[in-house]
Amino acid sequence: MTDDAVPDLRASDADRERVADILREALAEGRLDMEEFGERLDATYRARTYGELAPITRDLPGPGAPVPAVSLTKEPRPGGDWSDRIVGGGDEGTSTWAVAVMSGFQRRGRWTAPRRFNCFAFWGGGEIDLREAYFADREIVINAVAIMGGVDVIVPPGVEVVVRGIGVMGGFDHREEDVPGDPGAPRVIVTGFAFWGGVGVQRKLPRAEKQRLREERRQEKLERKAARRALDPSEGHASPGGLHGLHGSHTDRPYEPENRRSGE
């Protein structure tokens, strides 16, 4: 299967097995965890066309492909260039629906969010994490129905959010609506219905960015500590005068038995 294959062309069992082999190799190399491997493998065997198969391994190297060198230099904030994450071209997305009935569902990691994603939660909960996702179009719709349950939508910084859902004894979170989006960033419309439940929208940094910021703060603390030590080499060491002050005059003479000092 090649990237220039017609998206609507029906895939064969052999095509699905080739994608499954790539996923198994990615799992063995640590590129996928077990949960994400299971989700992608399920999507592989459900796929009917090349257009459905292509996004599943879009971010994975093919068999025998050269592995690019990893740069240890600081990279720009994820999401700064959104053109690489809006795939377009008739891509229908990795997954288009999810259901949680007294259970839960998750969509996270490197997946392709479709133009419209429908989900339903009854006495359960779901999480739709778009921080590392690709987008099938510049505007996508998440239609969430929560009945005595909840759905959380997590978006990265820079994404524009519009909330249009209706709540009855429940509600939709509108706090992220007033945050302007980056130029060229995708637009996420959250709609649906909540009854005795809720649909929340959170804006969080991608995991890699959070780790980078933690490392930067740790490095800054070390640099400040080193600078203080350079200005005052005695910092962090007890001075002899401090010990003398604690013991007072008892440090100025040797120990004598109590009966000798009292003249007995």
mmCIF file of C-alpha atoms in Angstrom:
data_model
loop_
_atom_site.group_PDB
_atom_site.id
_atom_site.type_symbol
_atom_site.label_atom_id
_atom_site.label_comp_id
_atom_site.label_asym_id
_atom_site.label_seq_id
_atom_site.Cartn_x
_atom_site.Cartn_y
_atom_site.Cartn_z
ATOM 1 C CA MET A 1 0.000 0.000 0.000
ATOM 2 C CA THR A 2 1.400 3.403 -0.964
ATOM 3 C CA ASP A 3 0.491 6.925 0.070
ATOM 4 C CA ASP A 4 -0.605 7.776 -3.471
ATOM 5 C CA ALA A 5 -3.180 4.959 -3.533
ATOM 6 C CA VAL A 6 -6.774 5.995 -4.136
ATOM 7 C CA PRO A 7 -8.297 6.578 -0.657
ATOM 8 C CA ASP A 8 -11.642 4.994 -1.601
ATOM 9 C CA LEU A 9 -10.058 1.839 -3.064
ATOM 10 C CA ARG A 10 -10.981 -1.253 -1.049
ATOM 11 C CA ALA A 11 -8.148 -2.732 1.025
ATOM 12 C CA SER A 12 -7.347 -6.448 0.999
ATOM 13 C CA ASP A 13 -6.599 -8.798 3.898
ATOM 14 C CA ALA A 14 -2.936 -8.681 2.865
ATOM 15 C CA ASP A 15 -2.980 -4.862 3.136
ATOM 16 C CA ARG A 16 -4.391 -5.071 6.651
ATOM 17 C CA GLU A 17 -1.777 -7.656 7.646
ATOM 18 C CA ARG A 18 1.037 -5.417 6.374
ATOM 19 C CA VAL A 19 -0.267 -2.573 8.567
ATOM 20 C CA ALA A 20 -0.591 -4.975 11.516
ATOM 21 C CA ASP A 21 3.059 -6.040 11.025
ATOM 22 C CA ILE A 22 4.176 -2.406 11.165
ATOM 23 C CA LEU A 23 2.219 -1.952 14.407
ATOM 24 C CA ARG A 24 3.753 -5.070 15.965
ATOM 25 C CA GLU A 25 7.237 -3.879 15.064
ATOM 26 C CA ALA A 26 6.486 -0.417 16.510
ATOM 27 C CA LEU A 27 5.291 -2.058 19.742
ATOM 28 C CA ALA A 28 8.477 -4.118 19.998
ATOM 29 C CA GLU A 29 10.606 -0.989 19.438
ATOM 30 C CA GLY A 30 8.745 0.996 22.091
ATOM 31 C CA ARG A 31 7.146 3.439 19.666
ATOM 32 C CA LEU A 32 3.664 2.388 20.857
ATOM 33 C CA ASP A 33 2.419 1.337 24.269
ATOM 34 C CA MET A 34 0.072 -1.621 24.659
ATOM 35 C CA GLU A 35 -3.077 0.504 24.872
ATOM 36 C CA GLU A 36 -2.332 2.491 21.731
ATOM 37 C CA PHE A 37 -1.216 -0.668 19.924
ATOM 38 C CA GLY A 38 -4.557 -2.308 20.740
ATOM 39 C CA GLU A 39 -6.548 0.694 19.530
ATOM 40 C CA ARG A 40 -4.651 0.883 16.243
ATOM 41 C CA LEU A 41 -4.825 -2.852 15.671
ATOM 42 C CA ASP A 42 -8.607 -2.786 16.146
ATOM 43 C CA ALA A 43 -8.845 0.106 13.685
ATOM 44 C CA THR A 44 -6.682 -1.854 11.218
ATOM 45 C CA TYR A 45 -8.962 -4.879 11.104
ATOM 46 C CA ARG A 46 -12.055 -2.661 10.897
ATOM 47 C CA ALA A 47 -10.631 -0.678 7.973
ATOM 48 C CA ARG A 48 -12.227 -1.261 4.576
ATOM 49 C CA THR A 49 -10.355 1.224 2.355
ATOM 50 C CA TYR A 50 -6.829 2.560 1.886
ATOM 51 C CA GLY A 51 -8.065 5.903 3.189
ATOM 52 C CA GLU A 52 -8.909 4.264 6.528
ATOM 53 C CA LEU A 53 -5.619 2.359 6.724
ATOM 54 C CA ALA A 54 -3.226 5.184 5.839
ATOM 55 C CA PRO A 55 -3.583 7.302 9.054
ATOM 56 C CA ILE A 56 -2.937 4.308 11.323
ATOM 57 C CA THR A 57 0.781 4.177 10.481
ATOM 58 C CA ARG A 58 1.269 7.754 9.278
ATOM 59 C CA ASP A 59 3.640 8.555 12.178
ATOM 60 C CA LEU A 60 5.483 5.198 12.095
ATOM 61 C CA PRO A 61 8.466 4.205 9.924
ATOM 62 C CA GLY A 62 7.888 1.402 7.477
ATOM 63 C CA PRO A 63 9.826 -1.880 7.554
ATOM 64 C CA GLY A 64 13.484 -1.255 6.745
ATOM 65 C CA ALA A 65 13.039 2.519 6.655
ATOM 66 C CA PRO A 66 16.054 4.515 7.915
ATOM 67 C CA VAL A 67 15.532 5.964 11.373
ATOM 68 C CA PRO A 68 16.204 9.724 11.462
ATOM 69 C CA ALA A 69 18.778 11.071 13.880
ATOM 70 C CA VAL A 70 17.308 12.436 17.087
ATOM 71 C CA SER A 71 18.154 16.062 17.810
ATOM 72 C CA LEU A 72 18.817 17.027 21.410
ATOM 73 C CA THR A 73 18.467 20.738 20.739
ATOM 74 C CA LYS A 74 15.480 22.704 21.933
ATOM 75 C CA GLU A 75 12.577 22.508 19.484
ATOM 76 C CA PRO A 76 9.856 25.118 18.933
ATOM 77 C CA ARG A 77 6.584 24.756 20.804
ATOM 78 C CA PRO A 78 4.405 21.981 19.344
ATOM 79 C CA GLY A 79 1.583 23.441 17.321
ATOM 80 C CA GLY A 80 3.657 26.385 16.096
ATOM 81 C CA ASP A 81 3.326 25.064 12.515
ATOM 82 C CA TRP A 82 -0.143 23.559 12.149
ATOM 83 C CA SER A 83 0.144 22.749 8.442
ATOM 84 C CA ASP A 84 1.820 19.410 9.254
ATOM 85 C CA ARG A 85 -1.038 18.382 11.541
ATOM 86 C CA ILE A 86 -3.977 19.194 9.254
ATOM 87 C CA VAL A 87 -3.900 16.287 6.834
ATOM 88 C CA GLY A 88 -6.942 16.987 4.644
ATOM 89 C CA GLY A 89 -7.126 15.164 1.331
ATOM 90 C CA GLY A 90 -10.300 13.223 2.103
ATOM 91 C CA ASP A 91 -8.871 11.617 5.250
ATOM 92 C CA GLU A 92 -11.764 10.323 7.371
ATOM 93 C CA GLY A 93 -9.765 9.934 10.560
ATOM 94 C CA THR A 94 -8.531 7.045 12.668
ATOM 95 C CA SER A 95 -11.771 6.775 14.643
ATOM 96 C CA THR A 96 -15.131 8.452 14.111
ATOM 97 C CA TRP A 97 -17.178 7.343 17.137
ATOM 98 C CA ALA A 98 -16.988 6.001 20.689
ATOM 99 C CA VAL A 99 -19.490 4.657 23.234
ATOM 100 C CA ALA A 100 -19.222 4.222 27.012
ATOM 101 C CA VAL A 101 -22.113 2.490 28.807
ATOM 102 C CA MET A 102 -21.188 2.023 32.467
ATOM 103 C CA SER A 103 -17.592 2.051 31.234
ATOM 104 C CA GLY A 104 -15.146 4.436 29.579
ATOM 105 C CA PHE A 105 -13.350 5.247 26.344
ATOM 106 C CA GLN A 106 -10.208 7.159 25.359
ATOM 107 C CA ARG A 107 -8.877 8.634 22.162
ATOM 108 C CA ARG A 108 -5.374 9.985 22.659
ATOM 109 C CA GLY A 109 -1.851 9.946 21.303
ATOM 110 C CA ARG A 110 -1.051 10.179 17.605
ATOM 111 C CA TRP A 111 -4.439 9.631 16.020
ATOM 112 C CA THR A 112 -6.311 11.496 13.286
ATOM 113 C CA ALA A 113 -9.411 13.307 14.523
ATOM 114 C CA PRO A 114 -12.138 13.125 11.849
ATOM 115 C CA ARG A 115 -14.248 16.000 10.563
ATOM 116 C CA ARG A 116 -17.029 14.793 12.878
ATOM 117 C CA PHE A 117 -16.533 12.604 15.930
ATOM 118 C CA ASN A 118 -19.679 11.257 17.656
ATOM 119 C CA CYS A 119 -19.537 9.908 21.194
ATOM 120 C CA PHE A 120 -22.021 8.760 23.813
ATOM 121 C CA ALA A 121 -21.516 8.239 27.558
ATOM 122 C CA PHE A 122 -24.172 6.707 29.815
ATOM 123 C CA TRP A 123 -23.171 6.158 33.430
ATOM 124 C CA GLY A 124 -19.636 6.302 32.167
ATOM 125 C CA GLY A 125 -16.986 8.653 30.886
ATOM 126 C CA GLY A 126 -14.797 9.380 27.931
ATOM 127 C CA GLU A 127 -11.651 11.331 27.096
ATOM 128 C CA ILE A 128 -10.862 12.853 23.701
ATOM 129 C CA ASP A 129 -7.261 14.081 23.792
ATOM 130 C CA LEU A 130 -6.228 16.218 20.807
ATOM 131 C CA ARG A 131 -2.832 17.361 22.115
ATOM 132 C CA GLU A 132 -0.847 15.050 19.830
ATOM 133 C CA ALA A 133 -3.563 14.380 17.251
ATOM 134 C CA TYR A 134 -3.675 15.108 13.548
ATOM 135 C CA PHE A 135 -6.789 16.784 12.141
ATOM 136 C CA ALA A 136 -8.715 15.601 9.093
ATOM 137 C CA ASP A 137 -9.690 19.202 8.323
ATOM 138 C CA ARG A 138 -9.106 22.722 9.570
ATOM 139 C CA GLU A 139 -12.477 22.556 11.360
ATOM 140 C CA ILE A 140 -13.687 19.462 13.196
ATOM 141 C CA VAL A 141 -16.868 18.805 15.199
ATOM 142 C CA ILE A 142 -17.045 16.736 18.381
ATOM 143 C CA ASN A 143 -20.652 15.771 19.049
ATOM 144 C CA ALA A 144 -20.884 14.518 22.643
ATOM 145 C CA VAL A 145 -23.975 13.121 24.374
ATOM 146 C CA ALA A 146 -23.572 12.563 28.127
ATOM 147 C CA ILE A 147 -26.399 10.981 30.122
ATOM 148 C CA MET A 148 -25.480 10.729 33.803
ATOM 149 C CA GLY A 149 -21.906 10.605 32.617
ATOM 150 C CA GLY A 150 -19.168 12.862 31.342
ATOM 151 C CA VAL A 151 -16.902 13.522 28.385
ATOM 152 C CA ASP A 152 -13.619 15.475 28.597
ATOM 153 C CA VAL A 153 -12.154 17.149 25.521
ATOM 154 C CA ILE A 154 -8.466 18.119 25.842
ATOM 155 C CA VAL A 155 -7.013 20.563 23.314
ATOM 156 C CA PRO A 156 -3.462 21.916 22.956
ATOM 157 C CA PRO A 157 -2.597 25.633 23.194
ATOM 158 C CA GLY A 158 -3.287 27.516 19.980
ATOM 159 C CA VAL A 159 -6.452 25.644 18.989
ATOM 160 C CA GLU A 160 -9.659 27.674 18.705
ATOM 161 C CA VAL A 161 -12.601 26.209 20.632
ATOM 162 C CA VAL A 162 -16.318 26.843 20.066
ATOM 163 C CA VAL A 163 -18.888 25.269 22.426
ATOM 164 C CA ARG A 164 -22.502 24.886 21.246
ATOM 165 C CA GLY A 165 -23.852 22.074 23.403
ATOM 166 C CA ILE A 166 -27.083 22.074 25.410
ATOM 167 C CA GLY A 167 -27.298 20.970 29.029
ATOM 168 C CA VAL A 168 -30.344 19.909 31.068
ATOM 169 C CA MET A 169 -29.439 19.463 34.736
ATOM 170 C CA GLY A 170 -25.959 19.250 33.276
ATOM 171 C CA GLY A 171 -23.706 21.493 31.265
ATOM 172 C CA PHE A 172 -20.974 22.232 28.755
ATOM 173 C CA ASP A 173 -17.730 23.928 29.735
ATOM 174 C CA HIS A 174 -17.338 27.307 27.986
ATOM 175 C CA ARG A 175 -14.160 28.518 29.724
ATOM 176 C CA GLU A 176 -11.848 27.915 26.761
ATOM 177 C CA GLU A 177 -14.035 29.677 24.189
ATOM 178 C CA ASP A 178 -12.544 33.145 24.649
ATOM 179 C CA VAL A 179 -8.942 32.024 24.049
ATOM 180 C CA PRO A 180 -7.810 33.144 20.563
ATOM 181 C CA GLY A 181 -6.310 30.518 18.278
ATOM 182 C CA ASP A 182 -2.983 30.605 16.469
ATOM 183 C CA PRO A 183 -2.928 31.616 12.784
ATOM 184 C CA GLY A 184 -3.627 28.518 10.705
ATOM 185 C CA ALA A 185 -4.610 26.453 13.748
ATOM 186 C CA PRO A 186 -7.585 24.078 13.582
ATOM 187 C CA ARG A 187 -10.980 24.969 15.010
ATOM 188 C CA VAL A 188 -12.712 22.511 17.346
ATOM 189 C CA ILE A 189 -16.503 22.791 17.698
ATOM 190 C CA VAL A 190 -17.929 20.953 20.704
ATOM 191 C CA THR A 191 -21.646 20.303 20.489
ATOM 192 C CA GLY A 192 -24.197 17.782 21.731
ATOM 193 C CA PHE A 193 -26.427 17.229 24.753
ATOM 194 C CA ALA A 194 -25.821 16.657 28.479
ATOM 195 C CA PHE A 195 -28.481 15.381 30.907
ATOM 196 C CA TRP A 196 -27.382 14.949 34.511
ATOM 197 C CA GLY A 197 -23.901 14.949 33.097
ATOM 198 C CA GLY A 198 -21.276 17.237 31.669
ATOM 199 C CA VAL A 199 -18.900 17.864 28.802
ATOM 200 C CA GLY A 200 -15.666 19.550 29.838
ATOM 201 C CA VAL A 201 -13.068 21.295 27.711
ATOM 202 C CA GLN A 202 -9.500 21.617 28.997
ATOM 203 C CA ARG A 203 -6.452 23.239 27.434
ATOM 204 C CA LYS A 204 -3.214 21.422 28.309
ATOM 205 C CA LEU A 205 0.336 21.323 27.030
ATOM 206 C CA PRO A 206 1.462 18.177 25.201
ATOM 207 C CA ARG A 207 3.347 15.724 27.397
ATOM 208 C CA ALA A 208 6.669 16.315 25.630
ATOM 209 C CA GLU A 209 6.313 20.077 26.101
ATOM 210 C CA LYS A 210 5.478 19.658 29.806
ATOM 211 C CA GLN A 211 8.555 17.480 30.249
ATOM 212 C CA ARG A 212 10.717 20.061 28.459
ATOM 213 C CA LEU A 213 9.431 22.871 30.676
ATOM 214 C CA ARG A 214 10.060 20.804 33.819
ATOM 215 C CA GLU A 215 13.616 20.165 32.655
ATOM 216 C CA GLU A 216 14.120 23.876 31.937
ATOM 217 C CA ARG A 217 12.904 24.824 35.430
ATOM 218 C CA ARG A 218 15.174 22.213 36.987
ATOM 219 C CA GLN A 219 18.141 23.537 35.020
ATOM 220 C CA GLU A 220 17.346 27.127 36.032
ATOM 221 C CA LYS A 221 17.287 26.115 39.717
ATOM 222 C CA LEU A 222 20.674 24.451 39.369
ATOM 223 C CA GLU A 223 22.115 27.518 37.655
ATOM 224 C CA ARG A 224 20.775 29.869 40.362
ATOM 225 C CA LYS A 225 22.199 27.622 43.068
ATOM 226 C CA ALA A 226 25.593 27.550 41.338
ATOM 227 C CA ALA A 227 25.541 31.351 40.992
ATOM 228 C CA ARG A 228 24.824 31.791 44.718
ATOM 229 C CA ARG A 229 27.685 29.490 45.601
ATOM 230 C CA ALA A 230 30.022 31.442 43.314
ATOM 231 C CA LEU A 231 29.136 34.700 45.104
ATOM 232 C CA ASP A 232 29.321 33.180 48.605
ATOM 233 C CA PRO A 233 31.517 30.052 48.756
ATOM 234 C CA SER A 234 30.606 29.539 52.429
ATOM 235 C CA GLU A 235 26.901 29.069 51.635
ATOM 236 C CA GLY A 236 25.678 25.719 52.844
ATOM 237 C CA HIS A 237 28.614 25.173 55.257
ATOM 238 C CA ALA A 238 28.534 25.704 59.032
ATOM 239 C CA SER A 239 31.007 28.358 60.245
ATOM 240 C CA PRO A 240 33.338 27.690 63.218
ATOM 241 C CA GLY A 241 31.879 30.687 64.995
ATOM 242 C CA GLY A 242 28.463 29.103 64.868
ATOM 243 C CA LEU A 243 29.636 26.049 66.732
ATOM 244 C CA HIS A 244 31.389 28.214 69.335
ATOM 245 C CA GLY A 245 28.275 30.225 69.901
ATOM 246 C CA LEU A 246 26.223 27.099 70.453
ATOM 247 C CA HIS A 247 28.528 25.649 73.146
ATOM 248 C CA GLY A 248 29.526 28.899 74.828
ATOM 249 C CA SER A 249 32.291 28.784 77.464
ATOM 250 C CA HIS A 250 32.197 24.991 77.773
ATOM 251 C CA THR A 251 34.348 24.742 74.627
ATOM 252 C CA ASP A 252 37.130 26.896 76.205
ATOM 253 C CA ARG A 253 38.194 24.452 78.963
ATOM 254 C CA PRO A 254 38.586 20.701 79.293
ATOM 255 C CA TYR A 255 36.002 18.588 81.008
ATOM 256 C CA GLU A 256 36.333 18.269 84.808
ATOM 257 C CA PRO A 257 34.322 15.991 87.078
ATOM 258 C CA GLU A 258 31.574 17.785 88.944
ATOM 259 C CA ASN A 259 33.057 17.030 92.390
ATOM 260 C CA ARG A 260 36.447 18.503 91.388
ATOM 261 C CA ARG A 261 34.942 21.746 90.078
ATOM 262 C CA SER A 262 32.896 22.179 93.263
ATOM 263 C CA GLY A 263 35.913 21.596 95.555
ATOM 264 C CA GLU A 264 34.602 18.364 97.125
#
